[in-house]
Coordinates of C-alpha atoms in Angstrom, one line a residue:
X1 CA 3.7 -34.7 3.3
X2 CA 1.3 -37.0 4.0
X3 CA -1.9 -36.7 6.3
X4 CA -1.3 -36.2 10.2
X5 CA 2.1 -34.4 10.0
X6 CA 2.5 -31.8 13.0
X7 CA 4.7 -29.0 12.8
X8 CA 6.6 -29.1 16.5
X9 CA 7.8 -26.2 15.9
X10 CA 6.0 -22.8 15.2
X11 CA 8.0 -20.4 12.7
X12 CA 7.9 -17.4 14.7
X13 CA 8.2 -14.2 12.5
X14 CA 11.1 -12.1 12.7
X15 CA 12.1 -8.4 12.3
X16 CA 14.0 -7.4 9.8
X17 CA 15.2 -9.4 6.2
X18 CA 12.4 -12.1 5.7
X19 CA 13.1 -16.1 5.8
X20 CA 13.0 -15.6 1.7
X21 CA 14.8 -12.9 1.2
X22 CA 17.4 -14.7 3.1
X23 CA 17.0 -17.6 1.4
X24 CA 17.3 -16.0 -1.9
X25 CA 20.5 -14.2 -1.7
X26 CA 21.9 -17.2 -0.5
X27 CA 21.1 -19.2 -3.8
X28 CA 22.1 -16.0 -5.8
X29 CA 24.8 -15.9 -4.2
X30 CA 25.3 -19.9 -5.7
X31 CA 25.4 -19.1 -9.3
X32 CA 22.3 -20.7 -9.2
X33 CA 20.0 -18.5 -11.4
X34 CA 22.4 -18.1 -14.0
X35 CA 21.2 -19.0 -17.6
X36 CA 21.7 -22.8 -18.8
X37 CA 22.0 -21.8 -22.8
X38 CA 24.0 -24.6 -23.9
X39 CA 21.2 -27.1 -22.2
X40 CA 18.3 -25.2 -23.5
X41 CA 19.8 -24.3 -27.1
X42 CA 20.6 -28.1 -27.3
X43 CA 17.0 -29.1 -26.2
X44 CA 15.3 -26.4 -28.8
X45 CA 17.9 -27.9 -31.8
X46 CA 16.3 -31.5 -30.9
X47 CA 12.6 -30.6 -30.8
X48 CA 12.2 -30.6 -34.7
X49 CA 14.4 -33.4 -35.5
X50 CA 13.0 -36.2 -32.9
X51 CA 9.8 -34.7 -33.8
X52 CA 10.3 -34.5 -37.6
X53 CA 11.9 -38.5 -37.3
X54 CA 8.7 -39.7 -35.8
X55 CA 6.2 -38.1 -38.4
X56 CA 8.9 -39.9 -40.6
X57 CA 8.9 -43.1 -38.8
X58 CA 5.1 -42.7 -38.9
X59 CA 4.5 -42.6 -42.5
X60 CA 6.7 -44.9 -43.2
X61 CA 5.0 -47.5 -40.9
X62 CA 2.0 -46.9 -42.8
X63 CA -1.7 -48.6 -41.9
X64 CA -1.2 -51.2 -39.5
X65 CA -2.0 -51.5 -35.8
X66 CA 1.2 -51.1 -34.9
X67 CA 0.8 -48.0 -34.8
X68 CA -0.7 -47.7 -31.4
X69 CA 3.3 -47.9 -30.4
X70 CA 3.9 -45.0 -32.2
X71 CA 0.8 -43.4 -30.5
X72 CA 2.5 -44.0 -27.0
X73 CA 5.4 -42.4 -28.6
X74 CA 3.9 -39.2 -29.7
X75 CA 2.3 -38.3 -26.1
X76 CA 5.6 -39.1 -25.2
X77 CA 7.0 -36.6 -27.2
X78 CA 4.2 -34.3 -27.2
X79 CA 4.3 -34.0 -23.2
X80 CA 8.1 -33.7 -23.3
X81 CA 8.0 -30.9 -25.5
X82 CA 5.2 -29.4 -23.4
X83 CA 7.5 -29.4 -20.2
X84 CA 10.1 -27.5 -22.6
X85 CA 7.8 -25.0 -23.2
X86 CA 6.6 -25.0 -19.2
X87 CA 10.5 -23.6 -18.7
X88 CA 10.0 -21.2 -21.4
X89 CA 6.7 -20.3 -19.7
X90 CA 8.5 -19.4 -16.4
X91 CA 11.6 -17.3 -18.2
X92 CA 14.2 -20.4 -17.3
X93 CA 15.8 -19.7 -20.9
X94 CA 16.6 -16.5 -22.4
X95 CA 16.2 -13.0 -20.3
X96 CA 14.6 -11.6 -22.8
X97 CA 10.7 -12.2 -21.9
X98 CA 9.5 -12.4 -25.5
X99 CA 12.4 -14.3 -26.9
X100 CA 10.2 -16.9 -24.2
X101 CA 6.7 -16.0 -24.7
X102 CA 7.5 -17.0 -29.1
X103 CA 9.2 -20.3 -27.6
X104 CA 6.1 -20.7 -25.4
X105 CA 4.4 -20.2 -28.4
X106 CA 5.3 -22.4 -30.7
X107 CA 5.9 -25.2 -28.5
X108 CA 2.9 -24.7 -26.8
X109 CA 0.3 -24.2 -30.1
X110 CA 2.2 -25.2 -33.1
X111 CA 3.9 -28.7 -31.6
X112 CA 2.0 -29.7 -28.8
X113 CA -1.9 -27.7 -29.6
X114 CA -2.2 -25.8 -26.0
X115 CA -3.2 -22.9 -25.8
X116 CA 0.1 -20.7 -24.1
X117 CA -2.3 -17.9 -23.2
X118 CA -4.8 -20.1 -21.8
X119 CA -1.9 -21.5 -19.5
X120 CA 0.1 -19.0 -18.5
X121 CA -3.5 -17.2 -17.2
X122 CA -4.2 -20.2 -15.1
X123 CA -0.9 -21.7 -14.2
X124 CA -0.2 -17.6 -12.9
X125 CA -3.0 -17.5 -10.3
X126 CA -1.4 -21.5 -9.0
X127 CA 1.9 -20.2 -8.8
X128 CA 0.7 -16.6 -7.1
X129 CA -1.4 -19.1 -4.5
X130 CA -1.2 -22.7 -4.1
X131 CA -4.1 -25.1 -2.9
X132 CA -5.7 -21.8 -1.9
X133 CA -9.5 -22.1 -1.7
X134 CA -11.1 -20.1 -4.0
X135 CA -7.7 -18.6 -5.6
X136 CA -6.0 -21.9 -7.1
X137 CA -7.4 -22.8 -10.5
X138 CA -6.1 -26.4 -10.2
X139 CA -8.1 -27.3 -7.1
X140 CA -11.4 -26.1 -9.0
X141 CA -11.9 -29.0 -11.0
X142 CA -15.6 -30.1 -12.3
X143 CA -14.8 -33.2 -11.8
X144 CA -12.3 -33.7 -8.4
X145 CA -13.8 -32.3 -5.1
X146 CA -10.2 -31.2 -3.6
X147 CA -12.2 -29.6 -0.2
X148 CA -14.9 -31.0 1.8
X149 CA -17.1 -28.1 1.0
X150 CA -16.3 -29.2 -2.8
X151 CA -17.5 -32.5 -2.2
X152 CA -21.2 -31.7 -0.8
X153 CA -21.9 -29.0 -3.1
X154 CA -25.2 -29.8 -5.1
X155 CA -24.7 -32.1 -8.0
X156 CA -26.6 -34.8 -10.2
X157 CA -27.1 -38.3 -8.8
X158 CA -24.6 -39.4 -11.1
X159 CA -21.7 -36.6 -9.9
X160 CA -22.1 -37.6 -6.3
X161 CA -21.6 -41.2 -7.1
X162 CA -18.6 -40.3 -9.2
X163 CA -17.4 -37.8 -6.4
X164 CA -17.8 -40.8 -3.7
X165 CA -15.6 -42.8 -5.7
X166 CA -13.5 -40.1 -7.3
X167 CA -10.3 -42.1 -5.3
X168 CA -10.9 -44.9 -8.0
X169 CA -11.9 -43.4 -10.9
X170 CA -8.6 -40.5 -10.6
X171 CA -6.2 -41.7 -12.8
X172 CA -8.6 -43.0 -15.1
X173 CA -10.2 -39.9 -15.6
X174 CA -6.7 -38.7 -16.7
X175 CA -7.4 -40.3 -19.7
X176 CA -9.5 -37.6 -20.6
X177 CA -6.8 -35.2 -19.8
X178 CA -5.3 -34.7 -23.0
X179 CA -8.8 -33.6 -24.8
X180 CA -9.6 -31.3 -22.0
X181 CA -6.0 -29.9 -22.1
X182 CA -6.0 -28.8 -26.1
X183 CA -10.6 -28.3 -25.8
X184 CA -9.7 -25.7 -23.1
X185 CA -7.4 -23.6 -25.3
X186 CA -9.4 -23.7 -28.1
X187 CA -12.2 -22.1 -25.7
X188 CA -9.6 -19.5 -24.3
X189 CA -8.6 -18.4 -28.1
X190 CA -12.3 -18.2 -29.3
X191 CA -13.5 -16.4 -26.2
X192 CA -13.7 -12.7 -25.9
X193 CA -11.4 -12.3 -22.8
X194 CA -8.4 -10.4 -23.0
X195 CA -5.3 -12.8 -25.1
X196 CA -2.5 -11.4 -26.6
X197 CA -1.6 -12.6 -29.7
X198 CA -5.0 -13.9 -30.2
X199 CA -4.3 -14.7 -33.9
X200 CA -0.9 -15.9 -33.8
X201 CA -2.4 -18.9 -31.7
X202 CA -5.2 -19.4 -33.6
X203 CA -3.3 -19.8 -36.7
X204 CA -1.2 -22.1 -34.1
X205 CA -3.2 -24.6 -33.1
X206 CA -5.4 -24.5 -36.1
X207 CA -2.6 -26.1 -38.2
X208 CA -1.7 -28.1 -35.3
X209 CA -5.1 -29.9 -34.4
X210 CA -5.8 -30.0 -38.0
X211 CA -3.1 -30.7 -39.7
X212 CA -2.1 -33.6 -37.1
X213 CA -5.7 -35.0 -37.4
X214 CA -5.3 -34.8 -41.1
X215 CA -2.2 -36.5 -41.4
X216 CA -3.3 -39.2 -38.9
X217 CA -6.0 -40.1 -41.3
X218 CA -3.9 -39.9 -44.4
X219 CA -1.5 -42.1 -43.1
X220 CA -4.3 -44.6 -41.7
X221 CA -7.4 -46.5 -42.1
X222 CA -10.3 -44.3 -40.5
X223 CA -10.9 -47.0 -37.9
X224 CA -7.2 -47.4 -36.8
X225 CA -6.9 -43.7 -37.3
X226 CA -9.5 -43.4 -34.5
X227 CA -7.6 -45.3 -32.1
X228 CA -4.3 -44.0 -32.8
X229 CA -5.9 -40.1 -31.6
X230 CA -7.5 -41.7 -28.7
X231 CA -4.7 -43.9 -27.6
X232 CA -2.5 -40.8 -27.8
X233 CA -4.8 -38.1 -26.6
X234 CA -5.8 -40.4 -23.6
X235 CA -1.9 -41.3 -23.1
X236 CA -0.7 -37.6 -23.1
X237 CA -3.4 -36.6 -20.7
X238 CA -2.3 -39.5 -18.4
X239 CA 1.9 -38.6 -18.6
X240 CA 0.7 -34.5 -18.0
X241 CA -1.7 -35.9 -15.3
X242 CA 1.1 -38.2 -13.3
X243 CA 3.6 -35.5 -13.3
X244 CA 1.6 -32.7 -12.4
X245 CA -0.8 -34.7 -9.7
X246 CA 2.2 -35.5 -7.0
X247 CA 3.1 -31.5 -6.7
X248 CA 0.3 -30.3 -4.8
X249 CA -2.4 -32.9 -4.6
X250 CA -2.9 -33.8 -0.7
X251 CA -1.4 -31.1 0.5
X252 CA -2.7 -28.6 2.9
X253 CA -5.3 -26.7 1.4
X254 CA -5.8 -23.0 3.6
X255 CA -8.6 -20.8 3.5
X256 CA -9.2 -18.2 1.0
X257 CA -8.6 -15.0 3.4
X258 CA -5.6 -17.1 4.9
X259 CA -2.3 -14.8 4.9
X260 CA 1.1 -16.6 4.7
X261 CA 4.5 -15.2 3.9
X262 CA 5.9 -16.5 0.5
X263 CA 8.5 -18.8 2.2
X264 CA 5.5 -20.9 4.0
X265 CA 2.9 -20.3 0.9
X266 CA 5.2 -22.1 -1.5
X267 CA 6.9 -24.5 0.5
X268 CA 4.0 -26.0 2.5
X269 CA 1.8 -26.7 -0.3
X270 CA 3.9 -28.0 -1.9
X271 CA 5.7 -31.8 -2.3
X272 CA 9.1 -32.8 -3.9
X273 CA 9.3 -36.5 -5.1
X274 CA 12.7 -38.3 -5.0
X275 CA 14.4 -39.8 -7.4
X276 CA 17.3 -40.7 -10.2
X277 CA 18.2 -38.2 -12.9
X278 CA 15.9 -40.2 -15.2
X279 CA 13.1 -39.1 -13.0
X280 CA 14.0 -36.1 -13.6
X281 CA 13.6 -36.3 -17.2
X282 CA 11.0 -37.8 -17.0
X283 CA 9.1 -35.1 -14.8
X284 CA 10.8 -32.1 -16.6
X285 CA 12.3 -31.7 -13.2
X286 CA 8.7 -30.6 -11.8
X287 CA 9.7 -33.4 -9.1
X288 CA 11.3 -30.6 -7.1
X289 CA 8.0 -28.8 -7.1
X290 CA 9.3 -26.9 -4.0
X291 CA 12.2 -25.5 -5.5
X292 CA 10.6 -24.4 -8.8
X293 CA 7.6 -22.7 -6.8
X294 CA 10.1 -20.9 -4.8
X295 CA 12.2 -20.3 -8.1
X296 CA 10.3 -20.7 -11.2
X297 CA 12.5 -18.9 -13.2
X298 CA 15.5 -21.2 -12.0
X299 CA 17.0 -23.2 -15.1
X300 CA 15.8 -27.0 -14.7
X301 CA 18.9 -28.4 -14.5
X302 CA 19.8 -26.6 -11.1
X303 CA 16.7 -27.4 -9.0
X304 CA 18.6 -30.8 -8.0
X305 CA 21.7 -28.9 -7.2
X306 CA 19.7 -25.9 -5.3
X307 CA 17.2 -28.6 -3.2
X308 CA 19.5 -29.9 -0.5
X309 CA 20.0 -25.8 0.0
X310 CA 16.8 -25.0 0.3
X311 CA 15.9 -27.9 2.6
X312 CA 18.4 -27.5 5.1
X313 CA 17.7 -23.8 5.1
X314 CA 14.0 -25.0 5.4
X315 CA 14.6 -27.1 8.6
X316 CA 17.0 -24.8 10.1
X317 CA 14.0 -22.5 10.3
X318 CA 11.4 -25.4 11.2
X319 CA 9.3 -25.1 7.9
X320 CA 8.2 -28.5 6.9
X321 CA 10.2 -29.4 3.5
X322 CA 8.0 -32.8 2.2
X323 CA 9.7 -35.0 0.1
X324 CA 8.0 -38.6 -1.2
X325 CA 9.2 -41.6 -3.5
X326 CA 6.8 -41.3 -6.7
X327 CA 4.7 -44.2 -5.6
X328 CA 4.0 -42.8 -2.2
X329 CA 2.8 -39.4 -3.8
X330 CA 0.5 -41.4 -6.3
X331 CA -0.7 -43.1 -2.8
X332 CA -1.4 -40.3 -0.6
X333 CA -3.1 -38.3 -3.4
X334 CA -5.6 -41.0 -3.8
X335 CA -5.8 -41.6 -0.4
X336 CA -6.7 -37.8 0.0
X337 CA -9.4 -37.3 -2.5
X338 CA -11.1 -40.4 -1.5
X339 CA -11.2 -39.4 2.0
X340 CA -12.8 -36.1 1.0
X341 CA -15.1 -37.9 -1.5
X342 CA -16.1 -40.5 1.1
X343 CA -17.6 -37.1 3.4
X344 CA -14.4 -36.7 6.2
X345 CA -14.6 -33.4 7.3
X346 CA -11.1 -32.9 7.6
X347 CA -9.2 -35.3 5.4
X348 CA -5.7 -34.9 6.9
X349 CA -4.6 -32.5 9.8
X350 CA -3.1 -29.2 8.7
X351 CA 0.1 -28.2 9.8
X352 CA -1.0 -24.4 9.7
X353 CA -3.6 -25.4 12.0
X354 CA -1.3 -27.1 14.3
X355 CA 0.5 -24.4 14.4
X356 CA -1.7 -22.1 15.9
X357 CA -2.9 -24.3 18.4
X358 CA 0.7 -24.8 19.7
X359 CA 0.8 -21.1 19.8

C-alpha cells in the first residue's frame, strides 16, 4: 500500500461467524495447514552440512582478503538459517511446541548467536498488534521515528539531524543491524526478566559469539580478521533488515486504544511483495507477510499457494489486500520515514481513517 490509498468501500460488521473465522475454515478446509515434514526435515539435514562446508571452505582458504567473499557468504548463511528458525519460532514444523522451541534454540543461539527468548518476546507483541502505537516493538526504534509524535520528541542536536534525514541514512544504518541483533540477546539473557531456559542460551551463544570470533581470528591475520566480522556482521544486519523492512514499514500505523477485528489488524498493516520462487527463498517466504500474519503457523511453502485465497476472499469483503514489487516496497518505506522525519503531520492518508469519514 502506498500513501493516499482510500478504502471505497467501508467493511460493515456483520452478525454472526466473523470475516476470519470464515476465512479460516475455508483454508482448513484447503489442506493448507497441514505439516510440510519432508520440506522441513530436508532443510534441518542441510543446516550443518552447508554450514559445516563453509567453516571448511574457510579454513582452507586461510589468511587472505579473499575472504571478505566468504564473509558475504556466512550472513548469507547465517540469515538463512535464521528464517529457518523464524518457522520454528511460529510452530510451522513439528506439533509438538517444544520439539520447536529446541529447533528455535539451537538455530537461533548456537548457529546464528540470537537470542530465541529475546525474539519470541518481541516478535509476540508485533504479531499480537502490528504498527500499533505504543504496542508494536518494531515501530519503537531509538533510532527510526515511525510516527510524527516519534519524530518531535526531545532529542540531542545530533538525533534530530539524523531523524531529518533518517530517509537517507535507513538502509545504511542496517549495517549496524547485525550487532544490535546478537548485543540485544546478550542483554535479554543477562537481564533479570523472566527467560526460560536462561542457561541453555547462555551456554548458546557463548560458544557461538565466542567460539566464531575465536576461529575467525585463528584462521586470520587480526587486521583482516577485523574486517571479515564487520563485513559479515554489517552484511547480516543488512539481508535481516531488507527482508523484514518491506512487511510493515509505511503502512498505516493506528492509535494505541484503536480496536480492529483480527481480519483488518493483520491484513491492513501489513504488505506482501511479489515475486519468483527465488524471492521466496530469498525472503524465507516473509514476502507474503499477509498471509503469515494471518497464519503464522502455516508451513512456508503454502503461503504462495494460500495468497490468491486470501486475496480474493479479502476483496470480496472490500479489505485492502497490498501487494508491491520489492523495489517499490524499498521506495515507499523510505519515502515514508522521510516524510515523517522531514515534520509532515500526516505522512500518508490512513485507510482506517477514510473509513470513517465515509461512514
Amino acid at each position: 500500500m502506498s500513501a493516499g490509498i482510500i478504502l471505497t468501500k467501508p467493511r460493515v460488521p456483520r452478525t454472526g461467524t466473523s470475516d476470519f473465522t470464515e476465512l479460516a475454515a475455508i483454508v482448513r478446509r484447503s489442506g493448507l495447514l497441514r505439516r510440510r515434514y519432508g520440506y522441513y526435515w530436508t532443510k534441518l539435514a542441510a543446516v550443518p552440512v552447508v554450514l559445516a562446508g563453509a567453516i571448511l571452505a574457510f579454513i582452507w582458504i586461510g589468511d587472505t582478503w579473499w575472504q571478505l567473499f566468504t564473509a558475504a557468504g556466512f550472513a548469507v548463511l547465517f540469515t538463512q538459517i535464521a528464517m529457518l528458525g523464524h518457522d520454528a519460532a511460529h510452530r510451522q514444523i513439528f506439533v509438538s511446541g517444544k520439539w520447536n522451541d529446541w529447533v528455535s534454540l539451537i538455530l537461533g543461539d548456537l548457529l546464528v548467536g540470537m537470542s530465541y527468548g529475546w525474539w519470541r518476546h518481541k516478535h509476540t507483541r508485533h504479531h499480537a498488534n502490528p504498527n500499533k502505537a505504543g504496542t508494536d516493538p518494531d515501530i519503537d526504534l531509538p533510532v527510526i521515528a515511525f510516527t510524527p509524535e516519534q519524530a518531535r520528541a526531545p532529542r540531542s542536536r545530533a538525533a534530530r539531524w539524523l531523524v531529518a534525514h533518517q530517509g537517507v541514512f535507513f538502509f545504511p544504518i542496517l549495517l549496524l543491524e547485525g550487532v544490535s541483533l546478537h548485543a540485544s540477546g546478550v542483554r535479554r539473557v543477562a537481564s533479570r526478566e523472566k527467560l526460560d531456559r536462561r542457561w541453555v542460551e547462555i551456554g548458546f551463544l557463548s560458544i557461538r559469539l565466542a567460539g566464531f570470533g575465536t576461529l575467525v581470528f585463528l584462521v586470520l591475520s587480526p587486521g583482516i580478521a577485523a574486517v571479515f566480522l564487520v563485513v559479515q556482521l554489517g552484511l547480516f544486519g543488512v539481508y535481516m533488515g531488507m527482508v523484514f523492512a518491506p512487511n510493515h514499514k509505511g503502512m498505516p500505523i493506528v492509535p494505541g486504544d484503536a480496536k480492529l477485528d483480527f481480519l483488518t489488524r493483520q491484513v491492513l498493516m501489513s504488505r506482501n511483495v511479489r515475486g519468483t520462487r527465488a524471492l521466496d527463498v530469498m525472503m524465507g517466504g516473509l514476502n507474503y507477510q499477509i498471509e503469515h500474519h494471518l497464519f503464522p503457523s502455516m508451513p512456508r511453502p503454502h503461503l504462495r499457494r494460500v495468497a490468491p485465497i486470501v486475496r480474493e476472499y479479502c476483496q470480496r469483503h472490500g479489505v485492502i489486500y497490498t501487494v508491491t514489487g520489492l523495489w517499490q516496497s524499498y521506495a515507499i518505506v523510505v519515502r515514508y520515514i522521510n516524510r515523517v522525519g522531514l515534520g509532515e503531520r500526516d505522512p500518508f492518508a490512513c485507510p482506517l481513517v477514510q473509513q470513517r469519514a465515509v461512514i
